[in-house]
Coordinates of C-alpha atoms in Angstrom, one line a residue:
Chain A
M13 CA 164.2 76.4 114.0
N14 CA 160.5 75.9 113.7
P15 CA 158.7 76.0 117.0
R16 CA 155.1 75.1 116.7
W17 CA 153.6 78.5 117.2
G18 CA 150.1 77.1 116.7
Y19 CA 150.2 75.4 120.0
W20 CA 150.4 78.8 121.8
L21 CA 146.8 79.3 120.7
I22 CA 145.3 76.4 122.5
G23 CA 144.9 78.0 125.9
P24 CA 143.7 81.4 124.7
F25 CA 141.4 79.8 122.1
L26 CA 139.7 77.5 124.6
L27 CA 139.1 80.4 127.0
G28 CA 137.9 82.7 124.3
F29 CA 135.7 80.2 122.6
T30 CA 134.1 79.0 125.9
L31 CA 133.2 82.5 127.0
L32 CA 132.0 83.5 123.5
A33 CA 130.0 80.3 122.8
G34 CA 128.7 79.9 126.3
S35 CA 127.5 83.4 126.8
Q36 CA 126.1 83.9 123.3
F37 CA 124.3 80.5 123.3
M38 CA 122.7 81.3 126.7
F39 CA 121.1 84.6 125.8
L40 CA 120.1 83.4 122.3
K41 CA 118.5 80.3 123.9
A42 CA 116.6 82.5 126.4
S43 CA 115.3 84.6 123.6
F44 CA 113.2 81.7 122.3
F45 CA 111.2 81.3 125.5
A46 CA 108.3 83.6 126.2
D47 CA 108.4 85.6 129.5
L48 CA 105.9 84.8 132.2
G49 CA 106.8 87.6 134.5
F50 CA 109.0 87.7 137.6
G51 CA 112.0 86.4 135.7
K52 CA 110.2 83.1 134.9
T53 CA 110.1 81.9 131.3
S54 CA 107.8 79.4 129.7
A55 CA 109.0 75.8 129.2
T56 CA 108.2 75.6 125.5
L57 CA 110.4 77.0 122.7
D58 CA 108.7 79.5 120.4
F59 CA 109.3 82.6 118.4
S60 CA 106.9 84.8 120.2
N61 CA 109.5 87.3 121.3
Y62 CA 110.8 87.8 117.8
V63 CA 107.3 88.0 116.4
R64 CA 106.6 90.8 118.9
V65 CA 109.9 92.7 118.0
A66 CA 109.0 92.4 114.3
T67 CA 105.4 93.5 114.6
E68 CA 104.8 95.8 117.5
P69 CA 105.2 99.4 116.4
Y70 CA 106.9 100.3 119.7
F71 CA 109.9 98.1 119.0
L72 CA 110.0 99.1 115.4
R73 CA 110.0 102.8 116.4
T74 CA 112.9 102.1 118.8
L75 CA 114.9 100.4 116.1
W76 CA 114.3 103.3 113.7
L77 CA 115.1 105.9 116.3
T78 CA 118.4 104.1 117.1
T79 CA 119.3 103.9 113.5
Y80 CA 118.4 107.5 112.8
I81 CA 120.4 108.8 115.8
S82 CA 123.4 106.6 115.0
A83 CA 123.5 107.9 111.4
I84 CA 123.4 111.5 112.5
V85 CA 126.1 111.0 115.1
A86 CA 128.3 109.1 112.6
A87 CA 127.9 111.8 110.0
V88 CA 128.8 114.6 112.5
C89 CA 131.8 112.7 113.8
I90 CA 133.2 112.0 110.3
V91 CA 132.5 115.5 108.8
V92 CA 133.8 117.4 111.8
G93 CA 136.6 114.9 112.6
F94 CA 138.1 114.4 109.2
P95 CA 139.8 117.8 108.8
I96 CA 141.2 117.4 112.3
A97 CA 142.6 113.9 111.5
H98 CA 143.9 115.0 108.2
V99 CA 145.7 118.1 109.5
L100 CA 147.1 116.2 112.5
A101 CA 148.5 113.5 110.2
R102 CA 150.4 116.2 108.2
L103 CA 151.4 118.5 111.1
R104 CA 155.0 118.2 112.1
S105 CA 155.2 120.2 115.3
R106 CA 155.1 119.8 119.0
W107 CA 151.4 120.5 118.8
T108 CA 150.7 117.2 117.2
T109 CA 151.4 115.2 120.3
V110 CA 149.6 117.7 122.5
L111 CA 146.5 117.7 120.3
L112 CA 146.5 113.9 119.9
S113 CA 146.9 113.6 123.7
A114 CA 143.8 115.8 124.2
I115 CA 141.8 113.4 122.0
V116 CA 143.2 110.3 123.8
L117 CA 142.4 111.9 127.1
T118 CA 138.7 112.1 126.4
S119 CA 138.7 108.3 125.8
F120 CA 140.7 107.7 129.0
V121 CA 138.0 109.3 131.1
T122 CA 134.7 107.5 131.4
I123 CA 132.0 109.1 129.4
V124 CA 129.9 109.5 132.6
I125 CA 132.2 112.2 133.8
Q126 CA 132.0 114.1 130.4
I127 CA 128.2 113.9 130.6
F128 CA 128.4 115.5 134.1
G129 CA 130.1 118.4 132.3
L130 CA 127.6 118.5 129.4
I131 CA 124.7 118.6 131.8
I132 CA 126.1 121.5 133.6
I133 CA 126.9 123.3 130.4
F134 CA 123.5 122.8 128.9
R135 CA 121.5 123.5 132.1
G136 CA 118.3 125.5 131.7
D137 CA 120.0 128.7 133.2
G138 CA 123.5 127.6 132.1
P139 CA 125.8 129.7 129.9
V140 CA 125.0 128.0 126.6
N141 CA 121.3 128.2 126.9
R142 CA 121.4 131.8 128.1
M143 CA 123.5 132.6 125.0
L144 CA 121.2 130.7 122.7
L145 CA 118.1 132.5 124.1
A146 CA 119.8 135.8 123.9
A147 CA 120.8 135.2 120.3
G148 CA 117.2 134.2 119.6
I149 CA 118.3 130.8 118.2
V150 CA 115.9 128.9 120.5
E151 CA 112.6 130.0 122.1
Q152 CA 113.1 127.8 125.1
P153 CA 116.2 126.4 126.8
F154 CA 117.6 123.4 124.9
P155 CA 116.9 120.4 127.1
L156 CA 119.8 118.1 127.0
I157 CA 118.2 115.3 129.1
G158 CA 115.3 113.5 127.5
S159 CA 115.5 114.9 124.0
V160 CA 116.8 113.4 120.8
G161 CA 119.2 116.3 120.4
G162 CA 120.7 115.6 123.8
V163 CA 121.2 112.0 123.0
V164 CA 122.9 113.0 119.8
V165 CA 125.2 115.4 121.6
G166 CA 126.1 112.8 124.2
L167 CA 126.9 110.1 121.6
V168 CA 129.0 112.5 119.5
Y169 CA 131.1 113.1 122.6
S170 CA 131.4 109.4 123.3
A171 CA 132.4 108.5 119.7
F172 CA 134.3 111.6 118.4
G173 CA 137.7 110.7 119.9
F174 CA 137.5 107.2 118.4
A175 CA 136.4 108.5 115.0
V176 CA 139.4 110.9 114.9
M177 CA 141.9 108.2 115.9
L178 CA 140.4 105.9 113.2
M179 CA 140.7 108.5 110.5
Y180 CA 144.1 109.6 111.7
S181 CA 145.5 106.2 111.1
V182 CA 143.9 106.3 107.6
A183 CA 145.2 109.8 106.8
R184 CA 148.7 108.7 107.7
T185 CA 148.8 106.2 104.9
I186 CA 148.4 108.9 102.2
P187 CA 151.9 110.0 101.2
V188 CA 152.7 113.7 101.6
S189 CA 154.6 113.5 98.3
L190 CA 151.3 113.4 96.4
D191 CA 150.3 116.8 97.9
E192 CA 153.7 118.2 97.1
A193 CA 153.6 117.0 93.6
A194 CA 150.2 118.7 93.1
A195 CA 151.4 121.9 94.8
I196 CA 154.4 122.1 92.5
H197 CA 152.2 121.8 89.5
G198 CA 150.2 124.8 90.9
A199 CA 147.2 123.2 92.5
T200 CA 145.6 125.2 95.3
R201 CA 145.1 123.8 98.7
L202 CA 141.4 123.4 98.2
R203 CA 142.0 121.7 94.9
I204 CA 144.6 119.3 96.5
F205 CA 142.1 118.5 99.2
A206 CA 139.2 117.9 96.7
R207 CA 141.1 116.0 94.0
I208 CA 143.7 114.1 96.0
I209 CA 143.0 113.8 99.7
L210 CA 139.3 113.3 99.6
P211 CA 139.2 110.6 96.9
L212 CA 142.1 108.7 98.6
S213 CA 140.5 108.9 102.0
L214 CA 137.0 108.0 100.8
P215 CA 137.3 104.2 101.6
G216 CA 138.6 105.1 105.0
L217 CA 135.7 107.6 105.5
I218 CA 133.1 105.1 104.5
V219 CA 134.5 102.4 106.7
G220 CA 134.9 105.0 109.5
F221 CA 131.3 106.0 109.1
L222 CA 130.1 102.4 109.3
T223 CA 132.3 101.8 112.4
V224 CA 131.1 104.8 114.2
F225 CA 127.5 104.1 113.2
N226 CA 128.0 100.6 114.7
L227 CA 129.5 101.9 117.8
C228 CA 126.5 104.2 118.3
M229 CA 124.0 101.4 117.6
G230 CA 125.5 99.6 120.6
A231 CA 126.3 102.7 122.8
F232 CA 124.7 102.5 126.1
T233 CA 126.0 104.9 128.7
S234 CA 125.5 108.3 127.2
A235 CA 122.1 107.2 125.6
A236 CA 120.9 106.0 129.0
L237 CA 122.0 109.1 130.9
L238 CA 120.8 111.7 128.4
G239 CA 117.7 109.8 127.2
G240 CA 116.4 110.3 130.7
G241 CA 114.0 107.4 130.4
R242 CA 112.1 109.2 127.6
I243 CA 114.3 108.6 124.6
L244 CA 115.0 104.9 124.6
T245 CA 117.5 103.6 122.1
L246 CA 117.8 99.9 121.6
P247 CA 120.7 99.2 124.0
V248 CA 118.9 101.2 126.7
L249 CA 115.7 99.3 126.1
I250 CA 117.6 96.1 126.4
Q251 CA 119.1 97.0 129.7
R252 CA 115.7 98.2 131.0
T253 CA 113.9 95.0 129.8
M254 CA 116.5 92.9 131.5
L255 CA 117.1 94.7 134.8
L256 CA 113.9 96.6 135.4
D257 CA 111.2 94.4 133.8
V258 CA 113.2 91.2 134.4
K259 CA 112.0 89.8 131.0
Y260 CA 114.9 87.7 130.0
G261 CA 113.3 86.3 126.9
M262 CA 112.4 89.7 125.4
A263 CA 115.7 91.2 126.4
G264 CA 117.4 88.3 124.7
A265 CA 115.4 88.8 121.5
L266 CA 116.2 92.5 121.4
A267 CA 119.8 91.8 122.1
A268 CA 119.9 89.3 119.2
V269 CA 118.4 91.8 116.8
L270 CA 121.0 94.4 117.8
L271 CA 123.8 91.8 117.5
V272 CA 122.7 90.6 114.1
S273 CA 122.3 94.1 112.7
V274 CA 125.7 95.2 114.0
I275 CA 127.5 92.1 112.7
A276 CA 125.8 92.5 109.3
L277 CA 127.0 96.1 109.1
N278 CA 130.5 95.1 110.0
L279 CA 130.5 92.5 107.3
A280 CA 129.2 95.1 104.8
S281 CA 132.1 97.5 105.7
V282 CA 134.6 94.6 105.2
V283 CA 133.1 93.9 101.8
I284 CA 133.2 97.6 100.8
L285 CA 136.9 97.9 101.8
K286 CA 137.7 94.8 99.7
R287 CA 135.9 96.3 96.7
F288 CA 138.0 99.5 97.1
R289 CA 141.2 97.5 97.5
A290 CA 140.3 95.6 94.4
A291 CA 139.9 98.8 92.5
R292 CA 143.3 100.0 93.8
M293 CA 141.7 103.0 95.5
V294 CA 143.4 102.4 98.8
V295 CA 147.0 103.4 99.1
S296 CA 149.3 100.8 100.6
Chain B
M11 CA 163.4 125.7 99.6
T12 CA 162.4 126.3 96.0
A13 CA 163.9 129.8 95.9
G14 CA 167.4 128.4 96.1
H15 CA 166.8 126.1 93.1
L16 CA 165.3 128.8 91.1
A17 CA 168.0 131.4 91.6
P18 CA 170.4 130.4 88.7
Q19 CA 167.6 130.0 86.2
P20 CA 167.2 132.5 83.2
A21 CA 165.3 135.7 83.9
P22 CA 161.7 135.0 82.7
G23 CA 161.5 131.7 84.6
P24 CA 162.0 133.0 88.2
R25 CA 159.6 135.9 87.8
R26 CA 156.8 133.6 86.8
Q27 CA 157.7 131.2 89.5
E28 CA 158.0 133.9 92.1
S29 CA 154.6 135.3 91.3
R30 CA 153.1 131.9 91.8
L31 CA 155.1 131.5 95.1
S32 CA 154.0 134.8 96.4
Q33 CA 150.4 133.9 95.4
L34 CA 150.8 130.8 97.5
A35 CA 152.3 132.8 100.3
G36 CA 149.4 135.1 100.2
R37 CA 147.0 132.3 100.6
V38 CA 148.8 130.4 103.4
P39 CA 147.9 132.8 106.2
L40 CA 144.2 132.6 105.4
Y41 CA 144.4 128.8 105.2
K42 CA 146.3 128.8 108.4
A43 CA 143.9 131.2 110.2
I44 CA 140.9 129.0 109.2
T45 CA 142.7 125.9 110.3
V46 CA 143.7 127.3 113.7
A47 CA 140.2 128.7 114.3
Y48 CA 138.6 125.4 113.4
F49 CA 141.0 123.4 115.6
A50 CA 140.4 125.9 118.5
T51 CA 136.7 125.6 118.2
V52 CA 136.6 121.8 118.0
F53 CA 139.1 121.2 120.9
V54 CA 137.4 123.8 123.1
L55 CA 134.1 122.0 122.6
L56 CA 135.8 118.6 123.0
L57 CA 137.4 119.5 126.3
A58 CA 134.7 121.8 127.7
P59 CA 132.8 119.1 129.6
L60 CA 136.0 117.9 131.5
A61 CA 137.0 121.6 132.2
V62 CA 133.5 122.3 133.5
V63 CA 133.6 119.3 135.8
I64 CA 137.0 120.3 137.2
G65 CA 135.9 123.9 137.6
S66 CA 132.6 123.1 139.3
S67 CA 134.2 120.6 141.7
F68 CA 135.9 123.6 143.3
S69 CA 132.8 125.8 143.3
A70 CA 131.1 126.8 146.5
P71 CA 127.3 126.4 146.4
A72 CA 125.3 129.5 146.0
S73 CA 122.7 128.1 148.4
E74 CA 122.4 125.0 150.5
G75 CA 121.4 122.4 147.9
V76 CA 122.8 119.3 146.5
S77 CA 121.0 118.9 143.2
M78 CA 122.8 119.5 139.9
S79 CA 121.0 122.8 139.4
Y80 CA 122.9 124.2 142.4
V81 CA 126.3 123.6 140.9
Q82 CA 127.7 127.1 140.3
F83 CA 129.7 127.4 137.1
P84 CA 131.7 129.4 136.5
P85 CA 132.6 129.3 140.2
E86 CA 132.1 132.4 142.2
R87 CA 133.8 131.2 145.4
L88 CA 136.3 128.4 145.6
T89 CA 136.0 125.6 148.1
L90 CA 137.4 122.2 148.9
K91 CA 134.1 121.2 150.6
W92 CA 133.2 118.7 147.9
Y93 CA 136.5 117.0 148.2
R94 CA 136.1 116.6 152.0
E95 CA 132.6 115.2 151.4
I96 CA 133.5 112.5 148.8
P97 CA 131.7 109.5 150.2
A98 CA 133.6 106.4 151.3
A99 CA 131.7 104.4 148.7
H100 CA 133.4 106.4 146.0
Y101 CA 136.9 105.6 147.3
H102 CA 135.9 101.9 147.7
A103 CA 134.6 101.9 144.1
L104 CA 137.7 103.7 142.9
A105 CA 140.0 101.1 144.6
L106 CA 137.9 98.3 143.2
S107 CA 137.9 99.7 139.6
F108 CA 141.6 100.3 139.8
G109 CA 142.4 96.8 141.1
L110 CA 140.0 95.2 138.6
A111 CA 141.4 97.1 135.6
L112 CA 145.0 96.2 136.7
C113 CA 144.1 92.5 136.9
V114 CA 142.2 92.7 133.6
A115 CA 145.2 94.4 131.9
L116 CA 147.7 91.8 133.2
A117 CA 145.5 88.8 132.5
S118 CA 144.6 90.0 129.0
C119 CA 148.3 90.2 128.3
V120 CA 148.9 86.7 129.6
V121 CA 146.1 85.5 127.3
G122 CA 146.6 87.9 124.4
V123 CA 150.4 87.7 123.8
P124 CA 150.5 83.9 123.2
A125 CA 147.4 84.2 121.1
A126 CA 148.9 86.9 118.9
L127 CA 152.1 84.8 118.5
G128 CA 150.1 81.8 117.5
L129 CA 147.9 83.8 115.1
V130 CA 150.7 85.6 113.3
R131 CA 153.2 82.8 113.2
G132 CA 151.3 79.6 113.4
R133 CA 150.5 77.7 110.2
F134 CA 147.5 75.4 110.5
P135 CA 144.1 74.9 108.8
G136 CA 141.3 77.1 110.1
K137 CA 143.6 79.9 111.3
A138 CA 141.3 82.6 109.9
L139 CA 138.3 81.1 111.8
V140 CA 140.3 80.9 115.1
G141 CA 141.4 84.6 114.6
A142 CA 137.8 85.6 113.9
I143 CA 136.6 83.9 117.1
L144 CA 139.3 85.5 119.2
R145 CA 138.5 88.9 117.8
A146 CA 134.7 88.4 118.0
P147 CA 134.2 90.4 121.3
L148 CA 135.1 93.6 119.4
Q149 CA 132.0 93.1 117.3
I150 CA 129.5 92.6 120.1
P151 CA 127.8 95.6 121.7
H152 CA 128.7 95.9 125.3
V153 CA 125.1 95.7 126.5
V154 CA 124.8 92.4 124.7
I155 CA 128.0 91.1 126.4
G156 CA 126.6 92.1 129.7
I157 CA 123.3 90.4 129.2
A158 CA 124.9 87.3 127.7
F159 CA 127.3 86.9 130.6
L160 CA 124.5 87.3 133.1
Q161 CA 122.6 84.6 131.4
L162 CA 125.7 82.4 131.3
Y163 CA 126.2 82.8 135.0
H164 CA 122.5 82.1 135.7
A165 CA 122.8 78.9 133.7
L166 CA 126.0 77.9 135.5
G167 CA 124.4 78.6 138.8
E168 CA 121.5 76.2 138.0
L169 CA 123.9 73.6 136.7
S170 CA 126.5 73.5 139.4
G171 CA 125.3 75.8 142.1
S172 CA 128.3 78.2 141.7
H173 CA 127.3 81.9 141.7
L174 CA 129.3 84.0 139.5
Q175 CA 126.8 86.8 139.1
G176 CA 127.6 89.7 141.4
T177 CA 131.0 88.4 142.2
L178 CA 134.3 90.1 141.4
F179 CA 135.5 87.1 139.5
G180 CA 132.4 87.1 137.3
L181 CA 133.0 90.8 136.4
F182 CA 136.7 90.1 135.8
L183 CA 135.8 87.3 133.3
G184 CA 133.4 89.7 131.5
H185 CA 136.1 92.4 131.3
L186 CA 138.8 90.0 130.2
F187 CA 136.5 88.9 127.4
L188 CA 136.1 92.5 126.4
A189 CA 139.7 93.5 126.7
T190 CA 141.8 90.6 125.3
P191 CA 141.2 91.4 121.6
F192 CA 142.8 94.7 122.1
V193 CA 146.1 93.0 123.3
I194 CA 145.9 90.5 120.4
G195 CA 145.4 93.4 117.9
S196 CA 148.2 95.6 119.1
V197 CA 150.7 92.8 119.7
G198 CA 149.8 91.3 116.4
A199 CA 150.4 94.6 114.6
V200 CA 154.0 94.8 116.1
L201 CA 154.6 91.1 115.3
Q202 CA 153.8 91.6 111.7
R203 CA 156.5 94.2 111.3
F204 CA 158.9 92.0 113.3
N205 CA 162.0 90.8 111.5
P206 CA 162.4 87.0 112.2
R207 CA 166.1 87.2 111.3
L208 CA 166.6 88.7 114.8
E209 CA 165.4 85.5 116.4
E210 CA 167.3 83.3 113.9
A211 CA 170.5 85.2 114.8
A212 CA 169.9 84.7 118.5
F213 CA 169.2 81.0 117.9
M214 CA 172.3 80.5 115.8
L215 CA 174.4 82.2 118.4
G216 CA 173.4 79.5 120.8
A217 CA 170.5 81.0 122.7
S218 CA 167.9 78.5 123.7
R219 CA 164.4 78.9 122.4
W220 CA 163.1 80.2 125.7
R221 CA 166.0 82.6 126.1
T222 CA 165.4 83.9 122.6
L223 CA 161.8 84.5 123.4
R224 CA 162.7 86.2 126.7
R225 CA 165.7 88.3 125.5
V226 CA 164.8 89.1 121.9
T227 CA 161.1 88.5 121.1
L228 CA 159.4 89.9 124.2
P229 CA 161.5 93.1 124.3
V230 CA 160.7 93.9 120.7
L231 CA 157.0 93.3 121.4
M232 CA 157.1 95.5 124.5
P233 CA 155.5 98.6 122.9
G234 CA 152.7 96.4 121.5
I235 CA 152.2 94.7 124.9
F236 CA 152.2 98.0 126.7
S237 CA 149.6 99.7 124.4
G238 CA 147.5 96.5 124.4
G239 CA 147.6 96.3 128.2
L240 CA 146.8 100.0 128.4
Y241 CA 143.8 99.6 126.1
A242 CA 142.7 96.7 128.3
F243 CA 143.1 98.8 131.4
I244 CA 141.1 101.7 129.9
V245 CA 138.3 99.4 128.6
S246 CA 137.8 97.9 132.1
F247 CA 138.3 101.2 133.9
T248 CA 135.7 103.1 131.9
D249 CA 133.2 100.4 131.2
V250 CA 129.6 100.9 132.4
P251 CA 127.2 98.5 130.6
V252 CA 129.0 95.2 131.4
A253 CA 129.6 96.1 135.0
L254 CA 126.0 97.3 135.3
F255 CA 124.9 93.7 134.6
L256 CA 127.6 91.8 136.4
A257 CA 128.6 93.8 139.5
A258 CA 126.8 93.4 142.8
S259 CA 124.7 96.5 143.7
G260 CA 126.7 97.2 146.8
R261 CA 130.1 96.8 145.2
A262 CA 129.9 98.6 142.0
T263 CA 132.9 99.9 139.9
F264 CA 133.6 103.6 139.9
P265 CA 131.9 104.5 136.6
V266 CA 128.8 102.5 137.6
E267 CA 128.8 104.3 141.0
L268 CA 128.9 107.6 139.1
F269 CA 126.2 106.4 136.8
Y270 CA 123.9 105.6 139.7
S271 CA 124.7 108.9 141.4
M272 CA 123.6 110.7 138.4
E273 CA 120.4 108.6 137.9
Q274 CA 119.4 108.8 141.6
D275 CA 120.7 111.3 144.1
F276 CA 123.2 113.7 142.7
N277 CA 125.8 115.2 145.0
P278 CA 128.5 117.6 143.8
S279 CA 131.0 115.5 145.6
A280 CA 130.7 113.2 142.6
L281 CA 132.2 116.0 140.6
A282 CA 135.2 116.0 143.0
S283 CA 135.8 112.3 142.7
A284 CA 135.3 112.6 138.9
T285 CA 138.0 115.3 138.9
L286 CA 140.4 113.0 140.8
V287 CA 139.9 110.4 138.1
T288 CA 140.4 112.9 135.3
F289 CA 143.8 113.9 136.8
F290 CA 144.6 110.2 137.2
A291 CA 143.9 109.7 133.5
L292 CA 146.1 112.7 132.7
I293 CA 149.0 111.2 134.7
L294 CA 148.4 107.9 132.8
L295 CA 148.6 109.8 129.5
V296 CA 151.9 111.5 130.5
V297 CA 153.4 108.2 131.5
T298 CA 152.3 106.7 128.2
Q299 CA 153.8 109.5 126.3
R300 CA 157.1 109.0 128.2
I301 CA 157.2 105.2 127.7
I302 CA 155.9 104.6 124.1
G303 CA 154.5 107.9 122.8
V304 CA 150.9 108.6 122.1
D305 CA 151.6 108.2 118.4
Q306 CA 152.8 104.7 118.9
L307 CA 149.7 104.0 121.0
L308 CA 147.4 105.1 118.1
R309 CA 149.4 103.2 115.5
S310 CA 149.2 99.8 117.3
G311 CA 145.6 100.4 118.3
S312 CA 144.3 100.7 114.8
K313 CA 143.4 97.2 113.5

């Protein structure tokens, strides 16, 4: 019995390859033609769009801002989410399912709805700002829309559930017997965490950081809504260049820069994981 | 557990052990208290936006105004006013989103299940490359997918005069591209744990190849197909950036409709329709828990 399973791939592969190659080729091709305005592009092929992206401070600042925001968000998601993921992976109670469901729920609901809620919470005369003002933490109400802090908050909400699910699947691969062995030998919980759990989770955490970082580099919705047209990250700038300014060439070049940087980071995380595997630091 | 083992031991042993145990016991409540407090804080923060949206959707306006700053939270008076005022456009968008997501989920299973079977079981040169190409959409930021498909449709339009931009089919293709790798991933994960002996046994006992596939392979793959299809549904149902590029302005999907309503003229009835969608997601979650379990969903979702 040896059915030729490979043939099953022909249909899906043709469809996937056509869509991938066709779409990626088209926008990359467009990125090599300068914009003439009103959606028209010049007839000659050149690198002017890429030269502009690489030299104009405006684009460089956008790229830096996007990187900076993504790094903060990824760090927050990993640091805050890891204890949650770790405890959930060890917890044997009815609560596990309830808590996991709560996290899954936030990814079942479009982020637009959650941002509605965030805007109401952080309104100028809203509960949070009144509290912050009363406590003297801020002088003026914290503006959620149009500030870097707001974009960071929005992105944390859009990536947190994913980050926890990712780390949860990593945390489950660490056998409980290791904790028990250490506990029997008298290690405290803190020591178990620092000497066993953390080192064994490190590869997962690094890959998790890179994955969330990547996700944020490409995240559009919350950055667009909370940036308020003032804080423009790369994906928001791409959408505006394409749909508002109708500059297909420039939008293509920016999209190509985003695509290349994201893929490079993904490859880096694959390489890192391989290194750790080679050093036998990953369980299973 | 340990106390029982320790009981028959000589006198000095248990005393030392006991003291260590009681030390541990003394520490556990503190550890537990910190954990519970931490979990409570994070989950309250995590769910607060949804709770606030649900709460404010029932909140009567303090004064006649429709901007976001007039939403009263916590609500002082309850009303169903906003539910009565949900514009027809939202219901249309909701119906469109639901239908689209359902089609995307079904189609991505039709494409993704054979692809996963081929990728896990096939033996041919270049398999790694084929797998990488089929999984590639996961690597591409959604904005880039949106712009790339829009350009593709423009080019197709110039070539053949067919207009895919702004059509439902064009949007469907974009979402299918986005969602299929999830089905391939989750079905592939189940396939890798699959015991081929089951199929051999069925085959030996005289089942035809097709019957084996239908009666043995597919039932075993069902949890993977279900969670893959669910992921595909959710990806399509919550997507903004791809639909922003590919949907026609008059016939937007629900998230895009909400996106515009926030960017342009906000009306609290958007909170009401958002609440309806949140409850729908909750129902979907409960159904998922009943059928395969949330844990299984997460297990097959991780790559």
